[in-house]
Short mmCIF file of C-alpha atoms in Angstrom, two decimals:
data_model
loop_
_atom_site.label_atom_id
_atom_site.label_comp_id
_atom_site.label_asym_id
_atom_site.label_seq_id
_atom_site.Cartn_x
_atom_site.Cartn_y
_atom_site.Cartn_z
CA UNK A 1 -140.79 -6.77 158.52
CA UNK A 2 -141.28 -4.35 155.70
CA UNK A 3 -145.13 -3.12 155.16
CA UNK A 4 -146.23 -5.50 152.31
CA UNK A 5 -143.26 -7.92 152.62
CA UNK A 6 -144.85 -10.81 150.90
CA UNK A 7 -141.29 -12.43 152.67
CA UNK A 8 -142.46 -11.27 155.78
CA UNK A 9 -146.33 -12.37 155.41
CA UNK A 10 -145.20 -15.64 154.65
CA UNK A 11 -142.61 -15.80 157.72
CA UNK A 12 -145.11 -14.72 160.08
CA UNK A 13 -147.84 -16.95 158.80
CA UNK A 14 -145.82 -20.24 158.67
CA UNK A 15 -144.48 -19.57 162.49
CA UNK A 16 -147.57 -18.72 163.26
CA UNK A 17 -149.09 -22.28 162.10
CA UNK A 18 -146.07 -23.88 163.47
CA UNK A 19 -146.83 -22.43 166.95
CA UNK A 20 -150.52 -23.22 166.69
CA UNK A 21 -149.63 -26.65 166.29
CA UNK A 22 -146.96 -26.93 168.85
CA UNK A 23 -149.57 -25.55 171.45
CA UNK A 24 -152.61 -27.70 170.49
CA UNK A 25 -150.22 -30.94 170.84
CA UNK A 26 -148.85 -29.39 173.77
CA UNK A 27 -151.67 -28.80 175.55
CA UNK A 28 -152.77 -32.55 174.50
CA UNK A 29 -149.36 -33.76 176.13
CA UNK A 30 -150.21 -32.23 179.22
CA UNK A 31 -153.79 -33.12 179.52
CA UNK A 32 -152.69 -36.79 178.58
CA UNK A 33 -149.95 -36.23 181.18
CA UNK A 34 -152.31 -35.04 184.43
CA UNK A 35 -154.70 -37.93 183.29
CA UNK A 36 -151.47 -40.69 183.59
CA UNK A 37 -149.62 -38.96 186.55
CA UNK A 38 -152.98 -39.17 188.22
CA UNK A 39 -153.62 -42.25 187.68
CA UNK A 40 -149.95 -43.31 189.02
CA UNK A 41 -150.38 -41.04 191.87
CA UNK A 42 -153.88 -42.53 192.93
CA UNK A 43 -152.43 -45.82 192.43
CA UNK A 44 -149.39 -45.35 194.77
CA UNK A 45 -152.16 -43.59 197.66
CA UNK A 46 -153.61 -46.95 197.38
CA UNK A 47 -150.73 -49.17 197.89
CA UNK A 48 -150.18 -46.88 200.81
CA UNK A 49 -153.55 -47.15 202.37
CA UNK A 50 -152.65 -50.73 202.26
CA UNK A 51 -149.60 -50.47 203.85
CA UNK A 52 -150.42 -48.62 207.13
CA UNK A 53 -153.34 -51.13 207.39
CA UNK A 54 -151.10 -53.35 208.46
CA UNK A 55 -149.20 -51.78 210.89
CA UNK A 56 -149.65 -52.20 214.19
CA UNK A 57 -149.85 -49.48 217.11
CA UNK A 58 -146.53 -48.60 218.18
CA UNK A 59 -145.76 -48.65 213.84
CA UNK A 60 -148.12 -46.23 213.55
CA UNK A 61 -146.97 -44.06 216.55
CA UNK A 62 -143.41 -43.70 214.82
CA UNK A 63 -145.71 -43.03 211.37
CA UNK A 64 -147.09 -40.03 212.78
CA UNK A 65 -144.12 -38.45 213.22
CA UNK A 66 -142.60 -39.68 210.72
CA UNK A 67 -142.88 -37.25 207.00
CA UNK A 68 -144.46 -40.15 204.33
CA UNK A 69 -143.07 -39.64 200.61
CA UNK A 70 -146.33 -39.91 197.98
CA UNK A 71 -143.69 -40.97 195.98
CA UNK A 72 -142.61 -44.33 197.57
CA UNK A 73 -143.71 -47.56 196.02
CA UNK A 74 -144.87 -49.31 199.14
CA UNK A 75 -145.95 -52.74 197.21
CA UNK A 76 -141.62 -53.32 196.37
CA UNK A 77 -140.79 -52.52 199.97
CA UNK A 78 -140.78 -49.04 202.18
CA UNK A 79 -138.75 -46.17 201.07
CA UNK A 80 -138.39 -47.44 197.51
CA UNK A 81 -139.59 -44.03 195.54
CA UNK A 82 -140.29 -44.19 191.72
CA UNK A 83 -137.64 -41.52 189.46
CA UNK A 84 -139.57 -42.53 186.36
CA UNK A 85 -141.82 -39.25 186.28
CA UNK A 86 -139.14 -37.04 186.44
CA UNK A 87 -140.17 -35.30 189.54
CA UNK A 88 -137.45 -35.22 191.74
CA UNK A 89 -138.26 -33.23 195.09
CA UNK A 90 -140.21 -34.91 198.11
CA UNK A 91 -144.21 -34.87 197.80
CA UNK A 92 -145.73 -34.88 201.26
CA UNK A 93 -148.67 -37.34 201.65
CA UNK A 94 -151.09 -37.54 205.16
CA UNK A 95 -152.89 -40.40 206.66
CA UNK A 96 -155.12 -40.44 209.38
CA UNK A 97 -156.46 -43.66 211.36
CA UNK A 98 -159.38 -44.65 212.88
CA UNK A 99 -161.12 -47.53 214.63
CA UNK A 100 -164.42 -49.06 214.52
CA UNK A 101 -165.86 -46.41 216.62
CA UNK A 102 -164.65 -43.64 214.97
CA UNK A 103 -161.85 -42.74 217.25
CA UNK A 104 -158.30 -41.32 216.17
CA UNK A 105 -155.47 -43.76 216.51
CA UNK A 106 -153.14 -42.46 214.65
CA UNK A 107 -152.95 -39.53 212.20
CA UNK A 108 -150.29 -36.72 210.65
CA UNK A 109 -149.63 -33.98 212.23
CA UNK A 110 -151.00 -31.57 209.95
CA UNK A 111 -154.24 -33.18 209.89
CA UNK A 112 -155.09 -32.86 213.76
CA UNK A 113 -156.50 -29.44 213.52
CA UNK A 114 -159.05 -30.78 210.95
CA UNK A 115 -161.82 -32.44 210.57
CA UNK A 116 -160.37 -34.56 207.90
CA UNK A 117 -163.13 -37.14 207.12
CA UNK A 118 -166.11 -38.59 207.68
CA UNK A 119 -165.83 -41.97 207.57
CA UNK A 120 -168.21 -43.31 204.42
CA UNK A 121 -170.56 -45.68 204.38
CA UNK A 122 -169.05 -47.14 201.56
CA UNK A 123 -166.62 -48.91 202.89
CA UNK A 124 -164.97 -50.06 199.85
CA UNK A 125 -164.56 -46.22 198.60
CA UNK A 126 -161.66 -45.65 195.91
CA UNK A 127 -159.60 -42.22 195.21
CA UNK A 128 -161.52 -38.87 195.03
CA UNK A 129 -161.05 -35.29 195.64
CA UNK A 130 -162.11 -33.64 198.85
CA UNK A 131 -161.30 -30.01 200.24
CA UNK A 132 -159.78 -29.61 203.63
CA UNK A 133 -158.53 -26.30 205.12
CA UNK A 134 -159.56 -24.69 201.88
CA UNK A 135 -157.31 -26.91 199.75
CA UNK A 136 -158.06 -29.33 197.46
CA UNK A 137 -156.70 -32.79 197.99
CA UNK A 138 -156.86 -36.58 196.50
CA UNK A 139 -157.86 -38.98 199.49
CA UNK A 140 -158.00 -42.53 199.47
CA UNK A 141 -160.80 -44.55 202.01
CA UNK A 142 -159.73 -48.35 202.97
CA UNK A 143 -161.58 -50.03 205.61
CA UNK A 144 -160.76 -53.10 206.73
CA UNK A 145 -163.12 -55.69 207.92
CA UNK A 146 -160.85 -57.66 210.00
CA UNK A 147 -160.13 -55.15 212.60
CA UNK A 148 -162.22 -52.39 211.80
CA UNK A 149 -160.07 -49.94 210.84
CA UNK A 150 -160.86 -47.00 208.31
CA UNK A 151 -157.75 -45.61 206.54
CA UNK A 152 -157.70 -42.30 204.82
CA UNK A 153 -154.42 -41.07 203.00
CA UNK A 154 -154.04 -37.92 201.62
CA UNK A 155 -151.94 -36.07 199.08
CA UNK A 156 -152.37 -32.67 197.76
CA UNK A 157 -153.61 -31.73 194.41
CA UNK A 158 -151.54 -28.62 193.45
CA UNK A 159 -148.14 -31.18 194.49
CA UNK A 160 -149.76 -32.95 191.47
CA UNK A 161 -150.10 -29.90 189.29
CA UNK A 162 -146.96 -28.83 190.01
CA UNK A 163 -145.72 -31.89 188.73
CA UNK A 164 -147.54 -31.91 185.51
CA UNK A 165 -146.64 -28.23 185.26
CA UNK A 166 -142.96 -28.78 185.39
CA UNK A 167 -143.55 -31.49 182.62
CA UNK A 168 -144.81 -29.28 180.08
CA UNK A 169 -142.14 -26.74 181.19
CA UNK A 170 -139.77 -29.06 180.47
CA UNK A 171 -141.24 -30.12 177.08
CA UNK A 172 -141.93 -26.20 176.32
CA UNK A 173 -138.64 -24.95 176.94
CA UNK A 174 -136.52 -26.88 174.31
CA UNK A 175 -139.62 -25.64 171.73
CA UNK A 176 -139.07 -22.41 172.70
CA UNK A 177 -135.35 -22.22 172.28
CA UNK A 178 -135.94 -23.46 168.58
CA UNK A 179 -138.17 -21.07 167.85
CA UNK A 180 -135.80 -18.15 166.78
CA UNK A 181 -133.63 -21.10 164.89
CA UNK A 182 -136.62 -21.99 163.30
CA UNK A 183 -137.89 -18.05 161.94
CA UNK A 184 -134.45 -17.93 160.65
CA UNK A 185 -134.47 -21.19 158.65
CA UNK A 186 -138.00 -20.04 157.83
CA UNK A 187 -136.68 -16.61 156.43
CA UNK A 188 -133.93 -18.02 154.68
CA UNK A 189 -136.50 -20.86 152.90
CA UNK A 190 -138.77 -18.31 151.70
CA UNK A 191 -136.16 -15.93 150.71
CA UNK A 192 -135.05 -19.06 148.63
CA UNK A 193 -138.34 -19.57 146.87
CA UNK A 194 -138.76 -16.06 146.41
CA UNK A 195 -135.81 -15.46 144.58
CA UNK A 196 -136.98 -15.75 140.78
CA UNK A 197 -139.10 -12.59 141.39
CA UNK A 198 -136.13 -10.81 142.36
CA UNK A 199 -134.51 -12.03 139.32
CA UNK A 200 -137.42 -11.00 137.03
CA UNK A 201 -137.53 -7.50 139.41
CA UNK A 202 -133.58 -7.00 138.56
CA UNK A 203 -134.59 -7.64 134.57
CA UNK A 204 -136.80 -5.39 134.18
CA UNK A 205 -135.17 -2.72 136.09
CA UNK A 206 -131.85 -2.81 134.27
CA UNK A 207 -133.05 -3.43 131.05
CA UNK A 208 -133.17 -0.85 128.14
CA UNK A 209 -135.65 0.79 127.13
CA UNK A 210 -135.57 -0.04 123.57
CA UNK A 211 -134.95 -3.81 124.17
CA UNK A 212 -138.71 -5.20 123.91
CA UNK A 213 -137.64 -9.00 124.06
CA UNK A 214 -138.99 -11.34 126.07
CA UNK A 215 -137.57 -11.63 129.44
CA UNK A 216 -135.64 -15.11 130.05
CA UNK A 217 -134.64 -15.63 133.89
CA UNK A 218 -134.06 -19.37 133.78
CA UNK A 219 -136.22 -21.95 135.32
CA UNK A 220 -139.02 -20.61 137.12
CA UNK A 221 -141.55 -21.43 139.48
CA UNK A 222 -145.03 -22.69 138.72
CA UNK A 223 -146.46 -19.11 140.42
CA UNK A 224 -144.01 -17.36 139.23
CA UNK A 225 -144.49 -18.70 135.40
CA UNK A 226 -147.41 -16.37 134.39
CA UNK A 227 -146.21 -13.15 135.85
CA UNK A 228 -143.30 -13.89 133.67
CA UNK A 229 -145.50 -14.86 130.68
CA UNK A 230 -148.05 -11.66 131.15
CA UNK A 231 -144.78 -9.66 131.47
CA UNK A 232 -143.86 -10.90 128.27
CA UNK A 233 -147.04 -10.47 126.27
CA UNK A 234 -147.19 -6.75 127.45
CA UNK A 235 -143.71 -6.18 126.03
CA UNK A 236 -144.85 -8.15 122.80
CA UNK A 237 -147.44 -5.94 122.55
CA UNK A 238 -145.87 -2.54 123.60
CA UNK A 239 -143.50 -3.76 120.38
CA UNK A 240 -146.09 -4.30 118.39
CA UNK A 241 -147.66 -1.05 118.81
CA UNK A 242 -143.93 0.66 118.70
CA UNK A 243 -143.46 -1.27 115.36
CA UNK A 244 -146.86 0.60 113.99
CA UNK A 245 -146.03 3.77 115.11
CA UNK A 246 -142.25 3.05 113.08
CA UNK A 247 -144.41 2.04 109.98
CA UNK A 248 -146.69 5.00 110.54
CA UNK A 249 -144.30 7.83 110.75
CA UNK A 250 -142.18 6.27 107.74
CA UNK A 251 -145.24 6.12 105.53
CA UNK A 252 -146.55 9.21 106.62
CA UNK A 253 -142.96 11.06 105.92
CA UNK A 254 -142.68 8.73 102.79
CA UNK A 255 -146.40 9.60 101.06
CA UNK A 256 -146.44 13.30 102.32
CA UNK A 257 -142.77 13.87 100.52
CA UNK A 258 -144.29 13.89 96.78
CA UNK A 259 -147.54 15.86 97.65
CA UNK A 260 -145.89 18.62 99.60
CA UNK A 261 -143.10 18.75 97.10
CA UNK A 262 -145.51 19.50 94.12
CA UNK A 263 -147.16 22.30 96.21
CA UNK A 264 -144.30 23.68 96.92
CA UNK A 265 -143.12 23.31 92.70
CA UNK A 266 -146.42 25.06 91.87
CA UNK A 267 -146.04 27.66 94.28
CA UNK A 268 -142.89 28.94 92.74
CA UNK A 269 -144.66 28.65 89.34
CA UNK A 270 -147.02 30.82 90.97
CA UNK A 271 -144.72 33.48 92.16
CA UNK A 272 -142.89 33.72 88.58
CA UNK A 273 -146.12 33.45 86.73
CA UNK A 274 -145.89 36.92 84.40
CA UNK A 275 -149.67 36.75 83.80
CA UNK A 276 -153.38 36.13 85.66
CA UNK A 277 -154.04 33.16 83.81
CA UNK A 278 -150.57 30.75 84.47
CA UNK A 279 -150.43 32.43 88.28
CA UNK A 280 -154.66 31.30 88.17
CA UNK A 281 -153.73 27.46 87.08
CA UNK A 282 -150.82 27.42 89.73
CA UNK A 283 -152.83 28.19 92.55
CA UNK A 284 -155.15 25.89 91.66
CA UNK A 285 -152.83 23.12 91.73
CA UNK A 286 -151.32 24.16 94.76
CA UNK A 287 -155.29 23.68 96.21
CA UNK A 288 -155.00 20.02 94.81
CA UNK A 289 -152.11 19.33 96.29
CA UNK A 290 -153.18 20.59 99.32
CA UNK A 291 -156.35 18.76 99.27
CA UNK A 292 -154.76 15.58 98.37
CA UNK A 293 -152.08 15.57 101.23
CA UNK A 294 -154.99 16.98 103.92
CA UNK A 295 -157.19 13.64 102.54
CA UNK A 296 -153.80 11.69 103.23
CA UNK A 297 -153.11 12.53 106.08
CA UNK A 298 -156.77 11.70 107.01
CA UNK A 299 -156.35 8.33 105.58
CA UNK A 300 -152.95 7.35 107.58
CA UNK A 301 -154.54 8.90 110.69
CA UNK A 302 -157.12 6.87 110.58
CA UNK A 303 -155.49 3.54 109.41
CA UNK A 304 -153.54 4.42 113.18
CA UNK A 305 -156.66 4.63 114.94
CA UNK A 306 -157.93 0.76 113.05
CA UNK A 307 -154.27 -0.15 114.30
CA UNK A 308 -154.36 0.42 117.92
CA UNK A 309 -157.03 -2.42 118.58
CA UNK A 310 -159.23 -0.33 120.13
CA UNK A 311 -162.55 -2.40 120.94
CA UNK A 312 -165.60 -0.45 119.87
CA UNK A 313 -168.85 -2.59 120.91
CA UNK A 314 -170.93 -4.18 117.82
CA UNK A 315 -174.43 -3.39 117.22
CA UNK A 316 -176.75 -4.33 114.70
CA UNK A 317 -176.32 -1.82 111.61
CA UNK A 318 -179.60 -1.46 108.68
CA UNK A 319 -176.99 -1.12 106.00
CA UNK A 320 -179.23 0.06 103.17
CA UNK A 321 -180.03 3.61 105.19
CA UNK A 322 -176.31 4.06 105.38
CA UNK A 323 -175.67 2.73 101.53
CA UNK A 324 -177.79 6.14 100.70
CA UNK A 325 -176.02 8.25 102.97
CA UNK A 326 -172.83 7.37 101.30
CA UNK A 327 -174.26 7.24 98.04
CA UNK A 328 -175.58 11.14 98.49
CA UNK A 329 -172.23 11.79 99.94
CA UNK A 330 -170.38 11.44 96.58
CA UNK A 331 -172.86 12.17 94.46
CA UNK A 332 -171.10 15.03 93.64
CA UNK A 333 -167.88 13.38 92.27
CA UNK A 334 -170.05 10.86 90.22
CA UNK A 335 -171.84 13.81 88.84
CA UNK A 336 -168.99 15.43 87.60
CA UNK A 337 -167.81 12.45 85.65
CA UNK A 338 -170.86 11.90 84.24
CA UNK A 339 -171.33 8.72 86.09
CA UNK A 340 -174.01 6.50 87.84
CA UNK A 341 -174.25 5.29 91.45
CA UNK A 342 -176.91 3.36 91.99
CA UNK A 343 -178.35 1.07 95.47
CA UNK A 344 -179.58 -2.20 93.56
CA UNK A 345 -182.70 -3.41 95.25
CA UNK A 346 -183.85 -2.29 98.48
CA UNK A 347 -183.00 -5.22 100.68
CA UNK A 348 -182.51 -3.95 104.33
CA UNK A 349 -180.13 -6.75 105.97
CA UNK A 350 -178.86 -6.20 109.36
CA UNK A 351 -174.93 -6.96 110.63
CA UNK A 352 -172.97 -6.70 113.44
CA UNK A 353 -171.12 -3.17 113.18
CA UNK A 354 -170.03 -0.03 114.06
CA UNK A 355 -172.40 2.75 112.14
CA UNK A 356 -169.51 5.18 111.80
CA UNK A 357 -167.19 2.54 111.11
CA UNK A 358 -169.63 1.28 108.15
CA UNK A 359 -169.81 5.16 107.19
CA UNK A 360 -166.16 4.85 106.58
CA UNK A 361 -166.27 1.44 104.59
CA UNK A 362 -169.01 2.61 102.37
CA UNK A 363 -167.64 5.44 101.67
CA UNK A 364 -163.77 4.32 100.46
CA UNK A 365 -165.81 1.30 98.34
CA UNK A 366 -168.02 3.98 96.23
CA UNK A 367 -164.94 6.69 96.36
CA UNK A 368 -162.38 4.28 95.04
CA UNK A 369 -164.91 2.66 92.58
CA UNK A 370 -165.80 6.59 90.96
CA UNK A 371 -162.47 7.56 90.80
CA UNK A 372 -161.12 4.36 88.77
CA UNK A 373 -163.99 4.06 86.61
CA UNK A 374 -163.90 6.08 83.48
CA UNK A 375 -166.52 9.05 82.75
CA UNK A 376 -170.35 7.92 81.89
CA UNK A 377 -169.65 4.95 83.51
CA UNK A 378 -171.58 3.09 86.22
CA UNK A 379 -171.53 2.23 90.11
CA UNK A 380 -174.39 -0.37 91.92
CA UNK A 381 -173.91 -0.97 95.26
CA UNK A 382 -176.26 -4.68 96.59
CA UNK A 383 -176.80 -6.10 99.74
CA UNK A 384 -177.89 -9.92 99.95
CA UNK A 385 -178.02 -13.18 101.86
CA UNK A 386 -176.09 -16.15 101.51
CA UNK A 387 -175.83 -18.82 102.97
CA UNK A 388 -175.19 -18.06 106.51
CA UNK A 389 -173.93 -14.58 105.71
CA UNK A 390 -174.83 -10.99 104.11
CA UNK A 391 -172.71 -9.79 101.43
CA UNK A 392 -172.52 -6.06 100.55
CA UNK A 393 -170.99 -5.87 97.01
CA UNK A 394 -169.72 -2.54 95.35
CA UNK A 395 -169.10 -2.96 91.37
CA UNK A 396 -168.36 -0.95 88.40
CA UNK A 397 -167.78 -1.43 84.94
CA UNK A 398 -164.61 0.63 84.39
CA UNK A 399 -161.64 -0.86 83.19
CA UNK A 400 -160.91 -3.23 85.84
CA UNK A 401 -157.91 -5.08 87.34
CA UNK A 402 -155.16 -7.19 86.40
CA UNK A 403 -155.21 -10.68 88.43
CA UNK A 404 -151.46 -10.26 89.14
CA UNK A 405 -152.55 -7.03 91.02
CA UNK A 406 -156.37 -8.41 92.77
CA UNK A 407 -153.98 -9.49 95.49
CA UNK A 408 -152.22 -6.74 96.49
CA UNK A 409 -155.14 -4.43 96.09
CA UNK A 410 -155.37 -4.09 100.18
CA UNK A 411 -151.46 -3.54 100.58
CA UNK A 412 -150.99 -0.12 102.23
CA UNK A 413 -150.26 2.68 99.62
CA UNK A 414 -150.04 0.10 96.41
CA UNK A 415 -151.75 2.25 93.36
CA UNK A 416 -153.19 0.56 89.90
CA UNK A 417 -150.56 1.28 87.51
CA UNK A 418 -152.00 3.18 83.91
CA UNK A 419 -154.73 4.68 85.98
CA UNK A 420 -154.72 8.49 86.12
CA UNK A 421 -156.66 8.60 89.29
CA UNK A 422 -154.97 10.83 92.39
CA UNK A 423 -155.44 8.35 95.01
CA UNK A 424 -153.89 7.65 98.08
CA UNK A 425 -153.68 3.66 97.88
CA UNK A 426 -154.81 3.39 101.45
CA UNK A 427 -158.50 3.14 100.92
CA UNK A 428 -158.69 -0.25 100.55
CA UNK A 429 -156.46 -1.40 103.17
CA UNK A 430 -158.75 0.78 105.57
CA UNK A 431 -161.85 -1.58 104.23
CA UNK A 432 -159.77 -4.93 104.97
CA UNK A 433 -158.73 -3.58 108.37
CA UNK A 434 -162.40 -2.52 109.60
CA UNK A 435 -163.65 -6.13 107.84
CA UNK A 436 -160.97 -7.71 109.91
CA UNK A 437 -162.24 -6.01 113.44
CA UNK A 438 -165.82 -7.52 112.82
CA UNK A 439 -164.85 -11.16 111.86
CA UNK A 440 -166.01 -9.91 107.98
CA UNK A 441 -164.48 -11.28 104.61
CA UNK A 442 -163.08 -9.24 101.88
CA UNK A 443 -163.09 -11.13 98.04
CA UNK A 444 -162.70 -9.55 94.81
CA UNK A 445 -163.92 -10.67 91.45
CA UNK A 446 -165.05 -8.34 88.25
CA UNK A 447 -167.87 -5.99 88.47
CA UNK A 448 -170.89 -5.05 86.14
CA UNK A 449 -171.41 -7.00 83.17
CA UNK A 450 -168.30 -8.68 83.54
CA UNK A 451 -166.09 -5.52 83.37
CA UNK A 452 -164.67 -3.61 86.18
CA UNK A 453 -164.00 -4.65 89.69
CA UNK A 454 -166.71 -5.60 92.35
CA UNK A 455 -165.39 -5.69 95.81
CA UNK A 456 -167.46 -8.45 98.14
CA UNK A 457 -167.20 -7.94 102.34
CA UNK A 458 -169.42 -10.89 103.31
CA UNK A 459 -170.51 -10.42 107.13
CA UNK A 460 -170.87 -13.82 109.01
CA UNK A 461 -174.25 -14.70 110.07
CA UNK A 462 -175.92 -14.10 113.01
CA UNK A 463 -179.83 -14.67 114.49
CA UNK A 464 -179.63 -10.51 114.54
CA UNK A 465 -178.76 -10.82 110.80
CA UNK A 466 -182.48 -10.70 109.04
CA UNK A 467 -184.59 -8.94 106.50
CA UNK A 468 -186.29 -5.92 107.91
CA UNK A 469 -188.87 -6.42 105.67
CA UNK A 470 -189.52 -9.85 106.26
CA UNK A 471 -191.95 -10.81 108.80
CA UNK A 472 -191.17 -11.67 112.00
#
């Protein structure tokens, strides 16, 4: 047996019970077996005690010498023995006579050199065991009345035990010749059963590498059924994640194409600039560019990370200390166009988040809203309850969007058309994904004053979800 072999386990463990059981009924048969041969044998000691009652002296003379069968069936005649039991050599039984006084008329010859009895006062004793000689034997006591004769016969116990011995022999040894029949018919049976996991073991090993359907090995077993089925899953997910890393590469080789191609236009206007000034403008374009594939490649690096699933435990998140961190994080940008950002209220809701992950949200919402709104214009970012959830809203009042477009607006890469902003088109889709990973909703509708775009991610409610500056 193989270390392991769940063939082999199951072999040993099934012969194992099978044995078990054979011995426990086996030893039953036998005890039920000395308890009927016994009584037989105690009943034929009997009819023989009755017999040599009868008899007179010169019958019991010829007794004496004569070698008495235990076996014989005295009550349908003399020398009729009994085959029934199997038991087919002679079993020697003794007698010994006595009269009223106690004196030896006739007895066996083995029993002469002992002191076989006592005759009892009982005189209508049945069958017991006695020890004579330092042997154990079954006796029988008949006294009769009449002439006053005690009668003990005798038969040895282990003639008994070797008779009940040979019985379970012979029961035993046809058990034991099946055994090695049976391990094989066992072995082949669970070899049987087991054979749909070597058919889902021969799958998997000689299937490609690149072939992520699900495995199909006909019927299978009800055990068997969700190894196959967990098999399956992984492989749906290995594709899955194979799939995004397709997407991922494509994208990335298909967005970083343009960017990198315009660096590498302005560098050459940079080395056949003839003065400081064109060669000055060049190289600051080739920054740009630079800038704009680095935050790119940020972008599609980090819609990956959102892809892979990983789970990143919630916590409650105050989101008006980290609508101020992102609103002094762009500052800047607003600044330069002249613009307003603005945190509307000062209502401190809790959610279920990630902090960095609500960095990242917060900060794509007030980006993308800066760089599509036009100069002087105006940002306000407002946190509020309803219902049974808290909605952070981020408007403007640029120029807005068509409704055609509102719906594509989180497709990967898909840019406003007639807007001159140098975006990357993935900012939005990185809100919708990180909405998505805490059960949050993302709705659109028009911004400030009914102009512009406000961008809704409602949070569902929870008992952490209050007011921090409502009571408790």
């Amino acid at each position: 047996m193989m270390p392991g072999s769940i063939r082999g386990r199951l072999a040993l463990l099934v012969l194992a019970s099978i044995i078990l059981v054979w011995a426990i009924a086996l030893g039953w048969s036998y005890r039920e077996a000395t308890r009927e041969v016994g009584e037989w044998d105690d009943a034929r000691l009997v009819q023989l005690a009755q017999f040599i009652v009868l008899l007179d002296q010169n019958d019991l003379s010829v007794l004496s010498r004569t070698r008495i069968d235990a076996r014989t069936e005295y009550g349908r005649g003399p020398g009729h023995t009994n085959g029934n039991d199997g038991d087919k050599s002679p079993r020697e039984a003794l007698f010994q006579v006595r009269d009223a006084q106690g004196r030896v008329l006739a007895s066996s010859a083995q029993l002469e050199s002992l002191d076989a009895f006592e005759v009892p006062a009982d005189a209508t004793a049945s069958a017991r065991r006695v020890t004579l000689g330092g042997q154990p034997w079954h006796t029988y006591v008949l006294h009769d009345g009449v002439s006053g004769r005690t009668v003990r016969v005798l038969e040895s116990t282990n003639q008994r035990s070797d008779l009940t011995t040979g019985v379970a022999l012979r029961i035993a040894k046809p058990i034991a010749l099946a055994l090695p029949v049976l391990a094989l018919l066992v072995w082949i049976s669970i070899g049987h059963s087991l054979a749909p996991l070597e058919a889902l073991s021969k799958a998997i090993r000689t299937r490609d590498a690149s072939k992520l359907e699900p495995i199909r090995i006909g019927p299978t077993p009800v055990e068997v059924r969700p190894l196959v089925d967990a098999i399956n899953q992984l492989l749906s997910r290995l594709g899955l994640s194979i799939n995004r890393e397709r997407a991922f590469t494509a994208d990335a080789a298909h967005e970083l194409k343009t960017p990198l191609a315009a660096i590498k236009v302005q560098a050459q206007v940079a080395l056949a600039a003839q003065d400081a000034a064109q060669q000055q403008l060049a190289m600051q374009r080739v920054v740009q560019g630079v800038d704009r594939s680095a935050h790119l490649a940020e972008q599609l690096l980090l819609l990956a990370r959102l892809d892979e699933h990983r789970k990143v435990p919630a916590q409650p998140v105050a989101l008006a200390a980290l609508v101020k961190d992102a609103i002094a994080t762009n500052e800047p940008d607003a600044r330069r166009k002249g613009m307003t950002v603005a945190l509307v209220g000062d209502t401190n809701y809790m959610v279920m988040a990630e902090p960095v992950l609500m960095d990242i949200v917060l900060d794509n919402l007030i980006d993308n809203a800066i760089k599509y709104c036009d100069e002087g214009g105006r940002v306000e970012v407002s946190i509020r309850r309803d219902a049974d959830a808290v909605v952070l809203t981020v408007g403007d009042n640029g120029p807005g969007v068509d409704t055609e477009d509102i719906t594509r607006l989180t497709d990967r890469f898909f840019r406003v058309t007639g807007n001159g902003a140098n975006g990357s088109g993935l900012g939005l889709s990185i809100v919708a994904r990180i909405a998505e990973y805490f059960g949050a909703r993302l709705d659109f509708d028009t911004g400030i004053g009914g102009q512009g775009l406000a961008v809704h991610v409602s949070f569902p409610g929870a008992d952490a979800n209050r007011n921090l500056n409502e009571p408790r």
